[in-house]
PDB file of N, CA and C in Angstrom:
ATOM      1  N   UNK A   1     -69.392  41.257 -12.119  1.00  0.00           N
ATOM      2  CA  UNK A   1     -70.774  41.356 -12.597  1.00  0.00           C
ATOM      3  C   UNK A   1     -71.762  40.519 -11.784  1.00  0.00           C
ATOM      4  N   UNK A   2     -71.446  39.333 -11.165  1.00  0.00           N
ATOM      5  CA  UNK A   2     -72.221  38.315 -10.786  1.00  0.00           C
ATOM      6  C   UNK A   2     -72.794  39.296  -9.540  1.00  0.00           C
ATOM      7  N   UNK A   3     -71.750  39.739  -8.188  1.00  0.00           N
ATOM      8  CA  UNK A   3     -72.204  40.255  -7.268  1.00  0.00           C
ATOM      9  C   UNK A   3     -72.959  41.817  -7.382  1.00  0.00           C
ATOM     10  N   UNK A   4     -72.858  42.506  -8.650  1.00  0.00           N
ATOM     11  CA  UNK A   4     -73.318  43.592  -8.589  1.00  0.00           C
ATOM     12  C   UNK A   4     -75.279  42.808  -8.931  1.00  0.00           C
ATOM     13  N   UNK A   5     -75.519  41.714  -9.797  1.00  0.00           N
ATOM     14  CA  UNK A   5     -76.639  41.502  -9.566  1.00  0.00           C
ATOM     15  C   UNK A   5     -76.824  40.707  -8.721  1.00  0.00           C
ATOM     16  N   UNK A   6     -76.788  39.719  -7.858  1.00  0.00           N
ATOM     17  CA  UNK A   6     -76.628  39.554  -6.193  1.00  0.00           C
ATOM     18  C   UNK A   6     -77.116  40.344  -5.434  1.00  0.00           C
ATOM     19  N   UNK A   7     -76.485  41.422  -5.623  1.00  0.00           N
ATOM     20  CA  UNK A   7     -76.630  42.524  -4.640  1.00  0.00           C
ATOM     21  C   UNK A   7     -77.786  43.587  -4.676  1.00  0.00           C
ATOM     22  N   UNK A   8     -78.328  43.309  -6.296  1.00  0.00           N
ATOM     23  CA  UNK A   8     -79.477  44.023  -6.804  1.00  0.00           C
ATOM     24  C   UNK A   8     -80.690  43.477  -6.305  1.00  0.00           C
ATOM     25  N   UNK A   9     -80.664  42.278  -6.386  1.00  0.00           N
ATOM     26  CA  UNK A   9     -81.594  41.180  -6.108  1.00  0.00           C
ATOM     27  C   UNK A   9     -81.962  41.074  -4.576  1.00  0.00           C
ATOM     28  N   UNK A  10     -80.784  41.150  -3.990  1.00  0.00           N
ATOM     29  CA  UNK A  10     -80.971  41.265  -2.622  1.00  0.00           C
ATOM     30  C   UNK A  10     -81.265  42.422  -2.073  1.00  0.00           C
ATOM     31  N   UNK A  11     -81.044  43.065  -2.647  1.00  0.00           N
ATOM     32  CA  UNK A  11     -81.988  45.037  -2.272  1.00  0.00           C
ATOM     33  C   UNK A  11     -83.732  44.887  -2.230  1.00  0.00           C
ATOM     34  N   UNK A  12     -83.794  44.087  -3.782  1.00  0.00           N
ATOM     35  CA  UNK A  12     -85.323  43.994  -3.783  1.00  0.00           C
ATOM     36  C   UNK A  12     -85.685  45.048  -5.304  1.00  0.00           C
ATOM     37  N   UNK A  13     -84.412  45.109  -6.434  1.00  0.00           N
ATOM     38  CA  UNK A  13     -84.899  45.794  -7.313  1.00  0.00           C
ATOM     39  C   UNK A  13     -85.004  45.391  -8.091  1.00  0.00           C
ATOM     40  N   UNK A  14     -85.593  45.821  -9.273  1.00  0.00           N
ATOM     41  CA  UNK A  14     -85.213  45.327 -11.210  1.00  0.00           C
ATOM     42  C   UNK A  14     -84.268  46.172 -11.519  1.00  0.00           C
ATOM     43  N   UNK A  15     -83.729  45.544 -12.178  1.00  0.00           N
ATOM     44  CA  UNK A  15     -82.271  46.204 -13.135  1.00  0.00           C
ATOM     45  C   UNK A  15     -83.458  47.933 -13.660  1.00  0.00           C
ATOM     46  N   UNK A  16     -84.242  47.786 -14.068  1.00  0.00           N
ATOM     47  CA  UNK A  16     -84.802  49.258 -14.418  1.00  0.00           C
ATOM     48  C   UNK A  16     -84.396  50.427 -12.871  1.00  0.00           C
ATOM     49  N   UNK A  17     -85.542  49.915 -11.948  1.00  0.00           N
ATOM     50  CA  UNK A  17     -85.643  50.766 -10.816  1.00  0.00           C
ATOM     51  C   UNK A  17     -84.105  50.779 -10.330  1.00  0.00           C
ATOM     52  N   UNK A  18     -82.908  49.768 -10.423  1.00  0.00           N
ATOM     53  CA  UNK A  18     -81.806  50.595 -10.048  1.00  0.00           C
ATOM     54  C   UNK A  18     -81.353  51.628 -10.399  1.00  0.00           C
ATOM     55  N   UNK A  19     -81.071  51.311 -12.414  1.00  0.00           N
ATOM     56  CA  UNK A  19     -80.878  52.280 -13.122  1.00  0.00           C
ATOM     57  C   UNK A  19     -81.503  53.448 -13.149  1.00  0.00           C
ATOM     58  N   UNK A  20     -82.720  53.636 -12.689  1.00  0.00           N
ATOM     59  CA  UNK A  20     -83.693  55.236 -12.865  1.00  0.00           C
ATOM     60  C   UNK A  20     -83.149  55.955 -11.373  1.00  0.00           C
ATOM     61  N   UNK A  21     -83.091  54.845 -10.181  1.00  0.00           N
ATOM     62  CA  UNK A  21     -82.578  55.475  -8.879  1.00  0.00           C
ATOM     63  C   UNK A  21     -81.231  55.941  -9.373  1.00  0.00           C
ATOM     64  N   UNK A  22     -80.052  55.342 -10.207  1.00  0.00           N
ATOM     65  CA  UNK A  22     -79.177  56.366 -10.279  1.00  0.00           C
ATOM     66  C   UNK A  22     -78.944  57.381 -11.284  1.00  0.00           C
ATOM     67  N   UNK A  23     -80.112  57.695 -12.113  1.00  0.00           N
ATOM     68  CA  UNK A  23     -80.408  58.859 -12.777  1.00  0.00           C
ATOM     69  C   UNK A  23     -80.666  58.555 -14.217  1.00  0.00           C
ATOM     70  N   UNK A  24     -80.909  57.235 -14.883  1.00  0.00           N
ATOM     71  CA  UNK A  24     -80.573  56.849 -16.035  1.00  0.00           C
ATOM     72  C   UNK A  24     -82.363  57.133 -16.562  1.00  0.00           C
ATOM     73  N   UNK A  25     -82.252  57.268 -17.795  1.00  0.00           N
ATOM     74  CA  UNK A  25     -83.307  57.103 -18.690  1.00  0.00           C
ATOM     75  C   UNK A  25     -84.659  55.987 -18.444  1.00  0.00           C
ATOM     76  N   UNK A  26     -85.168  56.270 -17.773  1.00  0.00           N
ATOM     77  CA  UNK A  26     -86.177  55.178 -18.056  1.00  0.00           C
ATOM     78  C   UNK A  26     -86.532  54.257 -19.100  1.00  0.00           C
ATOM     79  N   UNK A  27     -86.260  54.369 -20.288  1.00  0.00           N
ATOM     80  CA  UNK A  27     -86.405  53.350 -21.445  1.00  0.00           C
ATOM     81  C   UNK A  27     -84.973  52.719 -21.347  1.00  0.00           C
ATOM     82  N   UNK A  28     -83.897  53.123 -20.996  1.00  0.00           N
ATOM     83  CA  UNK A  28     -82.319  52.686 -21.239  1.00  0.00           C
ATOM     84  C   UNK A  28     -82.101  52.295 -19.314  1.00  0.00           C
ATOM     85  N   UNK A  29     -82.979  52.680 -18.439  1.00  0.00           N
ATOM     86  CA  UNK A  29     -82.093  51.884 -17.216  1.00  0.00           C
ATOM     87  C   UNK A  29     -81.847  50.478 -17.587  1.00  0.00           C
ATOM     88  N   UNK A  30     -82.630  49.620 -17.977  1.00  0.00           N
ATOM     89  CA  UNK A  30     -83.004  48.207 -17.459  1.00  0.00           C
ATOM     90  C   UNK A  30     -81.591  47.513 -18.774  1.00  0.00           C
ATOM     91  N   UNK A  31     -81.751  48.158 -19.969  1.00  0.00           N
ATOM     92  CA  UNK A  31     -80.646  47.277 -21.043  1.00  0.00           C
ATOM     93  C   UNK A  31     -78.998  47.847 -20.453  1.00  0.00           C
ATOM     94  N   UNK A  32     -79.064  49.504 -19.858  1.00  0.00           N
ATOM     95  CA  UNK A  32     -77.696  49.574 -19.241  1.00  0.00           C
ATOM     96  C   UNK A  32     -77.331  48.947 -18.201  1.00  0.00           C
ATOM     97  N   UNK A  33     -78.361  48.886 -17.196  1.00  0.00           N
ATOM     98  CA  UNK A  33     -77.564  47.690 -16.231  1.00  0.00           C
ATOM     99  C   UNK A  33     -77.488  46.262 -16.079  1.00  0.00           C
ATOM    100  N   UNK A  34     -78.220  45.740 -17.260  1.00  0.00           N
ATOM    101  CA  UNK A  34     -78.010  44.546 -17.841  1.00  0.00           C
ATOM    102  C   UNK A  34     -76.921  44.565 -18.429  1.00  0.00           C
ATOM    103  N   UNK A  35     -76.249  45.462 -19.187  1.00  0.00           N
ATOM    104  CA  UNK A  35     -74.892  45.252 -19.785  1.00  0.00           C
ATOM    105  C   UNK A  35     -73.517  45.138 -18.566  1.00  0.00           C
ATOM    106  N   UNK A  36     -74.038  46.060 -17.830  1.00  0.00           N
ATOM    107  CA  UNK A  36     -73.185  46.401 -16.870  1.00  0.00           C
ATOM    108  C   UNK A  36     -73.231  44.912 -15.637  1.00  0.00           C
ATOM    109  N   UNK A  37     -74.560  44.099 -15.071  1.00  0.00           N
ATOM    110  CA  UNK A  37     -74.291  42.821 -14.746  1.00  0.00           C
ATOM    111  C   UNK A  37     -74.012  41.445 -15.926  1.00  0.00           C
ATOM    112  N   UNK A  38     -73.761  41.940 -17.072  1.00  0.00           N
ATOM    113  CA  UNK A  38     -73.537  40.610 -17.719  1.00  0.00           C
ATOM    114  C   UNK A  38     -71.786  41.258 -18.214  1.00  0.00           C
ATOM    115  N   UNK A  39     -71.209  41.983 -17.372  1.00  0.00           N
ATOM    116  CA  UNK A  39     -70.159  42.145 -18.095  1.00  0.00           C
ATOM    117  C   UNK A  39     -69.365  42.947 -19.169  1.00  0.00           C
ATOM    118  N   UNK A  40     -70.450  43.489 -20.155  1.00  0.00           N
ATOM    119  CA  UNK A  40     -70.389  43.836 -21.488  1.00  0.00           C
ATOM    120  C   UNK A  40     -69.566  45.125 -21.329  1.00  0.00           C
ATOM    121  N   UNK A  41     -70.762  45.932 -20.398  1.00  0.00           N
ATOM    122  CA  UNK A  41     -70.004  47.150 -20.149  1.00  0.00           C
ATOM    123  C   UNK A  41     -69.419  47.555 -18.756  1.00  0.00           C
ATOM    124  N   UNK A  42     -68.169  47.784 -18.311  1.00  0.00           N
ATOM    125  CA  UNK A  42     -68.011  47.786 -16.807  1.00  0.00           C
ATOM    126  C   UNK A  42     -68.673  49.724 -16.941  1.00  0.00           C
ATOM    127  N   UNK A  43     -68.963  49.541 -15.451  1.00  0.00           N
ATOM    128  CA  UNK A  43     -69.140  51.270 -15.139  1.00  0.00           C
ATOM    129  C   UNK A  43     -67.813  51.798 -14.625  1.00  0.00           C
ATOM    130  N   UNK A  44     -67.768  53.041 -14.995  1.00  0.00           N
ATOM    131  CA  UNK A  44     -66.663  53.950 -13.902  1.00  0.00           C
ATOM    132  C   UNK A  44     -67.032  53.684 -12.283  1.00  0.00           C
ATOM    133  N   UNK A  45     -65.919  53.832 -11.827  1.00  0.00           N
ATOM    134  CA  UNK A  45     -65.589  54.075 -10.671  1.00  0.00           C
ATOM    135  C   UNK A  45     -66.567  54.594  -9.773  1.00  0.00           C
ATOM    136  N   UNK A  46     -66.902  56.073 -10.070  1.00  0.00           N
ATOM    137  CA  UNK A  46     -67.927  56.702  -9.384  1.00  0.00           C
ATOM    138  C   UNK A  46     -69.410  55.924  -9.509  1.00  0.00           C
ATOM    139  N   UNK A  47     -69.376  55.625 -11.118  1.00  0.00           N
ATOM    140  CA  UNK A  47     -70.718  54.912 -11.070  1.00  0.00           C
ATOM    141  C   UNK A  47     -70.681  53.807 -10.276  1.00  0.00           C
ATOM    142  N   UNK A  48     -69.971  53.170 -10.181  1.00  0.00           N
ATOM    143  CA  UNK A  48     -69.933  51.800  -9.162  1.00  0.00           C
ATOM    144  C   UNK A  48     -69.996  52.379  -7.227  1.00  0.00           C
ATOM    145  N   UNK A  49     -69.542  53.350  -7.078  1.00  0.00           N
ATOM    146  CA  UNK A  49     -69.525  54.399  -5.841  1.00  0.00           C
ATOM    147  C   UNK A  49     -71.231  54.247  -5.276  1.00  0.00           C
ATOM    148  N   UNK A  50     -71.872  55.217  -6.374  1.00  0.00           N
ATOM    149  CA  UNK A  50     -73.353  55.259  -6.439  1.00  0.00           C
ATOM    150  C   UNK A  50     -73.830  54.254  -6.067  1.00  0.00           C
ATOM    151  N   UNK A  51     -73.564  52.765  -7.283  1.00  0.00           N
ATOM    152  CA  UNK A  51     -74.405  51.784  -7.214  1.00  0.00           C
ATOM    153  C   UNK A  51     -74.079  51.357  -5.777  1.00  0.00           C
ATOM    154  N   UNK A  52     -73.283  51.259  -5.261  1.00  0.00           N
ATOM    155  CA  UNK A  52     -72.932  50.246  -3.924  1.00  0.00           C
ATOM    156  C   UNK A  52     -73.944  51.433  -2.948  1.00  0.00           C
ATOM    157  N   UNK A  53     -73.750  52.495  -3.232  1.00  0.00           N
ATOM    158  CA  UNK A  53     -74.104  53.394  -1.988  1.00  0.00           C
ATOM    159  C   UNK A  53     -75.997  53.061  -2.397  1.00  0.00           C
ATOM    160  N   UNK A  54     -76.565  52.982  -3.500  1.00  0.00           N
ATOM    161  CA  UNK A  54     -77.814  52.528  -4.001  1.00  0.00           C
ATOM    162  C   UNK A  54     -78.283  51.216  -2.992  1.00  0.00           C
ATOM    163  N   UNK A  55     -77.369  50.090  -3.146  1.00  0.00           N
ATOM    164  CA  UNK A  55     -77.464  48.894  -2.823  1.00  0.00           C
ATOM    165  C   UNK A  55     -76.884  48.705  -1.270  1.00  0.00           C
ATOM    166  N   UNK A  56     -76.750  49.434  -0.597  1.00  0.00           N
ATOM    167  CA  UNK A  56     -76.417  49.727   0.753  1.00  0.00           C
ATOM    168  C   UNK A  56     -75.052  48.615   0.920  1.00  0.00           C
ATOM    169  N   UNK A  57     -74.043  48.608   0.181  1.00  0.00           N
ATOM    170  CA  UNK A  57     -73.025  47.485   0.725  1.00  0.00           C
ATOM    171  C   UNK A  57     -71.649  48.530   0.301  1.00  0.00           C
ATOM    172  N   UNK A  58     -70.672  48.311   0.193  1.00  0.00           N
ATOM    173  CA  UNK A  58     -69.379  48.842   0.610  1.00  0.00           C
ATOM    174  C   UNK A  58     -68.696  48.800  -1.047  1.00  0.00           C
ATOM    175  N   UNK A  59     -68.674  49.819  -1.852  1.00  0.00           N
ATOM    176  CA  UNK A  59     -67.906  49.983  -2.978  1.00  0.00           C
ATOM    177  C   UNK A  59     -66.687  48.727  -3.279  1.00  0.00           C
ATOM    178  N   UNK A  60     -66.528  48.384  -2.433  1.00  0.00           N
ATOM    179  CA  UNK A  60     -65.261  47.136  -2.140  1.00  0.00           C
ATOM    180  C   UNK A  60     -65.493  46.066  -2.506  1.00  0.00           C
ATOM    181  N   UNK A  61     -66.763  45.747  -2.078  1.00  0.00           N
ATOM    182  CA  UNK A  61     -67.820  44.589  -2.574  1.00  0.00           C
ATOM    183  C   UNK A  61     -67.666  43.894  -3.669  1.00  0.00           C
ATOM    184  N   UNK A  62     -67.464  44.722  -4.809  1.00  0.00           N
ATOM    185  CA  UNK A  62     -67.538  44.408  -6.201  1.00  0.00           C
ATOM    186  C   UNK A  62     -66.278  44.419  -6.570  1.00  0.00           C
ATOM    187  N   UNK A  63     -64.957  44.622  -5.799  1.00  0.00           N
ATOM    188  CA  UNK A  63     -63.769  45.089  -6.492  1.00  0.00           C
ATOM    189  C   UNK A  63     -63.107  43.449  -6.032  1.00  0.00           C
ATOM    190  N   UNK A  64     -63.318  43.111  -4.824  1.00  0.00           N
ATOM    191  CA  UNK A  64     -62.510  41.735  -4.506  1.00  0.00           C
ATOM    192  C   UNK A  64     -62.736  40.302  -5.220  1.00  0.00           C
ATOM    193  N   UNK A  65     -61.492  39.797  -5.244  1.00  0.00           N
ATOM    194  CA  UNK A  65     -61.533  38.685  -6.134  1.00  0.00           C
ATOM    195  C   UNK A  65     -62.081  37.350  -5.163  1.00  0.00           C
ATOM    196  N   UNK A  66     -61.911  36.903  -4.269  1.00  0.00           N
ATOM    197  CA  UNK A  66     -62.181  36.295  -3.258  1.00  0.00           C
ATOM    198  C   UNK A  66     -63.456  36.640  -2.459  1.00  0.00           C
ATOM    199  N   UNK A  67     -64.574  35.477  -3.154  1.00  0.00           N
ATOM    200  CA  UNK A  67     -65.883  35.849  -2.578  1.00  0.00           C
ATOM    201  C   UNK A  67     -66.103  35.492  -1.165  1.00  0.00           C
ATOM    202  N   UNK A  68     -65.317  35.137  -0.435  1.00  0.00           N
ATOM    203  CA  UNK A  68     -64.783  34.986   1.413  1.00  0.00           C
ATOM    204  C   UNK A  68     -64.747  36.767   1.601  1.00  0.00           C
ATOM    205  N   UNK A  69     -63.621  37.094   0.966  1.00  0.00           N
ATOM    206  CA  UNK A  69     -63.603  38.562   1.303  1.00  0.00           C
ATOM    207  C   UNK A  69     -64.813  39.899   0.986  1.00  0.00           C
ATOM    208  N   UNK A  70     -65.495  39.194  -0.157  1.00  0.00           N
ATOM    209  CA  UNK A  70     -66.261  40.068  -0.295  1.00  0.00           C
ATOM    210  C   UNK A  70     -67.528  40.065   0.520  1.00  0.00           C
ATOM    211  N   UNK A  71     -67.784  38.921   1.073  1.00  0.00           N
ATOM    212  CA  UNK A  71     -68.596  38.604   1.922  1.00  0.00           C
ATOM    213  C   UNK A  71     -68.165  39.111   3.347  1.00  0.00           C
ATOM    214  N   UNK A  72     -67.296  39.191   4.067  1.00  0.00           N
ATOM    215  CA  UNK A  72     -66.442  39.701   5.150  1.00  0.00           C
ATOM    216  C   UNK A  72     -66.627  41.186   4.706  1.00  0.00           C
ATOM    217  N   UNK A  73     -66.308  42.098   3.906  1.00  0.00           N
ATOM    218  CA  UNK A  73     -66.580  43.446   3.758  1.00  0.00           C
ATOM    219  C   UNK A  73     -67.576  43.647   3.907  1.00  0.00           C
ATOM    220  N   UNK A  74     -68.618  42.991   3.637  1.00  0.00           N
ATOM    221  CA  UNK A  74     -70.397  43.565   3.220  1.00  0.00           C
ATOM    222  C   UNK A  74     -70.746  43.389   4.885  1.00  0.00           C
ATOM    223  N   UNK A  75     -70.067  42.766   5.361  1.00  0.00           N
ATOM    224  CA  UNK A  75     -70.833  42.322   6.984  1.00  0.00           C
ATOM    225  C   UNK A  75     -69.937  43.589   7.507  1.00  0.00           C
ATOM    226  N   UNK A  76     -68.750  43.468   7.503  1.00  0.00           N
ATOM    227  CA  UNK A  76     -68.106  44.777   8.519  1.00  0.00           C
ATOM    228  C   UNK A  76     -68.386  46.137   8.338  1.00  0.00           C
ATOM    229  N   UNK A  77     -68.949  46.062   6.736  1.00  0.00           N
ATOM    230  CA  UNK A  77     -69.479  47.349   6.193  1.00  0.00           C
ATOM    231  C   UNK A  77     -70.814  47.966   6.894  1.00  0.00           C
ATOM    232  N   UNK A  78     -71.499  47.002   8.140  1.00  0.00           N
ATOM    233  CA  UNK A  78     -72.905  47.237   7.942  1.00  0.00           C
ATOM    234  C   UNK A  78     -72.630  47.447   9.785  1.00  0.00           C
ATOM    235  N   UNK A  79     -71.260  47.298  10.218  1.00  0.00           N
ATOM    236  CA  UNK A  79     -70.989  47.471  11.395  1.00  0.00           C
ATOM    237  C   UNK A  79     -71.113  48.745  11.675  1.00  0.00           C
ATOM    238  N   UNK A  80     -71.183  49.694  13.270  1.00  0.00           N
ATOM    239  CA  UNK A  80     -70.812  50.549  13.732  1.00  0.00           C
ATOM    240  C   UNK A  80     -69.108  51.117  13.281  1.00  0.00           C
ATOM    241  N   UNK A  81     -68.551  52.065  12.967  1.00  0.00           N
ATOM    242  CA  UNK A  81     -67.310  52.197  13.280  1.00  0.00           C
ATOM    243  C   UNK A  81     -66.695  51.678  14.634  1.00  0.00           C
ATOM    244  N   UNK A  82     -67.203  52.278  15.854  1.00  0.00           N
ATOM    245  CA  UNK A  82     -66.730  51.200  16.974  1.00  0.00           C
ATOM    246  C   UNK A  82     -66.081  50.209  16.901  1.00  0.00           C
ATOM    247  N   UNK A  83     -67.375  49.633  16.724  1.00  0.00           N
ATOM    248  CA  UNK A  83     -67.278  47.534  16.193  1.00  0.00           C
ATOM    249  C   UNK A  83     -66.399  47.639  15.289  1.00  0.00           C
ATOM    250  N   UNK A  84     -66.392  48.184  13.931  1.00  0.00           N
ATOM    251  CA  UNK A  84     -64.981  47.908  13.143  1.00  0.00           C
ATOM    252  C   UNK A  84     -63.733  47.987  13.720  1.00  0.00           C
ATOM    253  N   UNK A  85     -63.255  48.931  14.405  1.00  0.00           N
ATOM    254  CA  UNK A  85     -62.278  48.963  15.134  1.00  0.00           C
ATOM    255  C   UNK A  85     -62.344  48.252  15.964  1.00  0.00           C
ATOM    256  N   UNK A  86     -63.214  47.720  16.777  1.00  0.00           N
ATOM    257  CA  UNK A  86     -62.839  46.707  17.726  1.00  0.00           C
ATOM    258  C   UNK A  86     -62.287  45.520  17.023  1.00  0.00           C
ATOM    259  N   UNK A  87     -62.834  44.732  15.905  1.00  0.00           N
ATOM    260  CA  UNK A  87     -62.605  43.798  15.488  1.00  0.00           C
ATOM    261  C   UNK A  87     -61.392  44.369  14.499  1.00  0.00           C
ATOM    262  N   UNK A  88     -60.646  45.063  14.034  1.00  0.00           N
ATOM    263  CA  UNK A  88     -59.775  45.341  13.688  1.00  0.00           C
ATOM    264  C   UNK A  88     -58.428  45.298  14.542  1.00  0.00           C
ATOM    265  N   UNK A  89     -58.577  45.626  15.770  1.00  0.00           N
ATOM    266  CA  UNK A  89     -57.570  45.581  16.756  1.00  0.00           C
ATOM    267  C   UNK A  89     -57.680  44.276  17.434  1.00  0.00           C
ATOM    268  N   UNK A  90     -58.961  43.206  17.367  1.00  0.00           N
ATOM    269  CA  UNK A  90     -58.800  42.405  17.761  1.00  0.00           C
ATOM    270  C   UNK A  90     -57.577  41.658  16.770  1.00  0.00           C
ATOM    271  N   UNK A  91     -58.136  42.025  15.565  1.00  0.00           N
ATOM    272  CA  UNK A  91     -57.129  40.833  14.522  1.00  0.00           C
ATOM    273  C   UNK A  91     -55.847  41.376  14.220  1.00  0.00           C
ATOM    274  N   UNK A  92     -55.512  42.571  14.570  1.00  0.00           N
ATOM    275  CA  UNK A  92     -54.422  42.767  14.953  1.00  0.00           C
ATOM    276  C   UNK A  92     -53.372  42.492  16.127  1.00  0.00           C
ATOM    277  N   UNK A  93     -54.362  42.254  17.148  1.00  0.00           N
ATOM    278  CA  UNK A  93     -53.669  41.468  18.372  1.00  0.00           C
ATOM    279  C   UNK A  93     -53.283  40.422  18.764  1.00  0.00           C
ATOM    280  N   UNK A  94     -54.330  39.378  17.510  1.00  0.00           N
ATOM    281  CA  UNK A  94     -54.016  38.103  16.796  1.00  0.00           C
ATOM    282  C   UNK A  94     -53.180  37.693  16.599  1.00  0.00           C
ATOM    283  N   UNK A  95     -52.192  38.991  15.365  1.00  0.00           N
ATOM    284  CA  UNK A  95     -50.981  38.964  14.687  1.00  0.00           C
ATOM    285  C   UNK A  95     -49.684  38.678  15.612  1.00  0.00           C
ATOM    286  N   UNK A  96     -49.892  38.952  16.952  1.00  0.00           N
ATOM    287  CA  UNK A  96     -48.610  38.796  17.761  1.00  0.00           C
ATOM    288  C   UNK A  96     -48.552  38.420  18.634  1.00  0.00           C
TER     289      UNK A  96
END
């Protein structure tokens, strides 16, 4: 919950304008995704899909327990594919 509002905040929205960008009620965006960053209610899967794809960061974002890693996804997420693979084979070349 903490990083899904983090991540809201750092877009530049209110809990309303997220919720109406992903199709919700205008009187009910702002108390549903308040439930949904304080915990109360988690979203499905897909809804969490949306929100990350809303909030331009990597569905993954919100799933890792280790805020090192989730921070490391949101940056490689914003890479070229190229660059991911480069730095993927770099740290694989690491390994041996």
């Amino acid at each position: 919950p903490s990083r899904l509002k983090s991540a809201r905040k750092a877009a530049g929205l209110t809990q309303q304008q997220l919720g109406m960008a992903l199709g919700m009620e205008p009187n009910t965006a702002s108390a549903r995704m308040n439930q949904y960053e304080k915990g109360k209610h988690a979203p499905d899967f897909l809804t969490m899909k949306r929100i990350a794809k809303e909030l331009d960061v990597p569905v993954a974002f919100f799933y890792c327990e280790e805020d090192i890693l989730s921070e490391l996804i949101c940056a490689l997420g914003k890479l070229k594919k190229e660059e991911q693979i480069r730095i993927l084979n770099s740290l694989n070349s690491d390994k041996t």
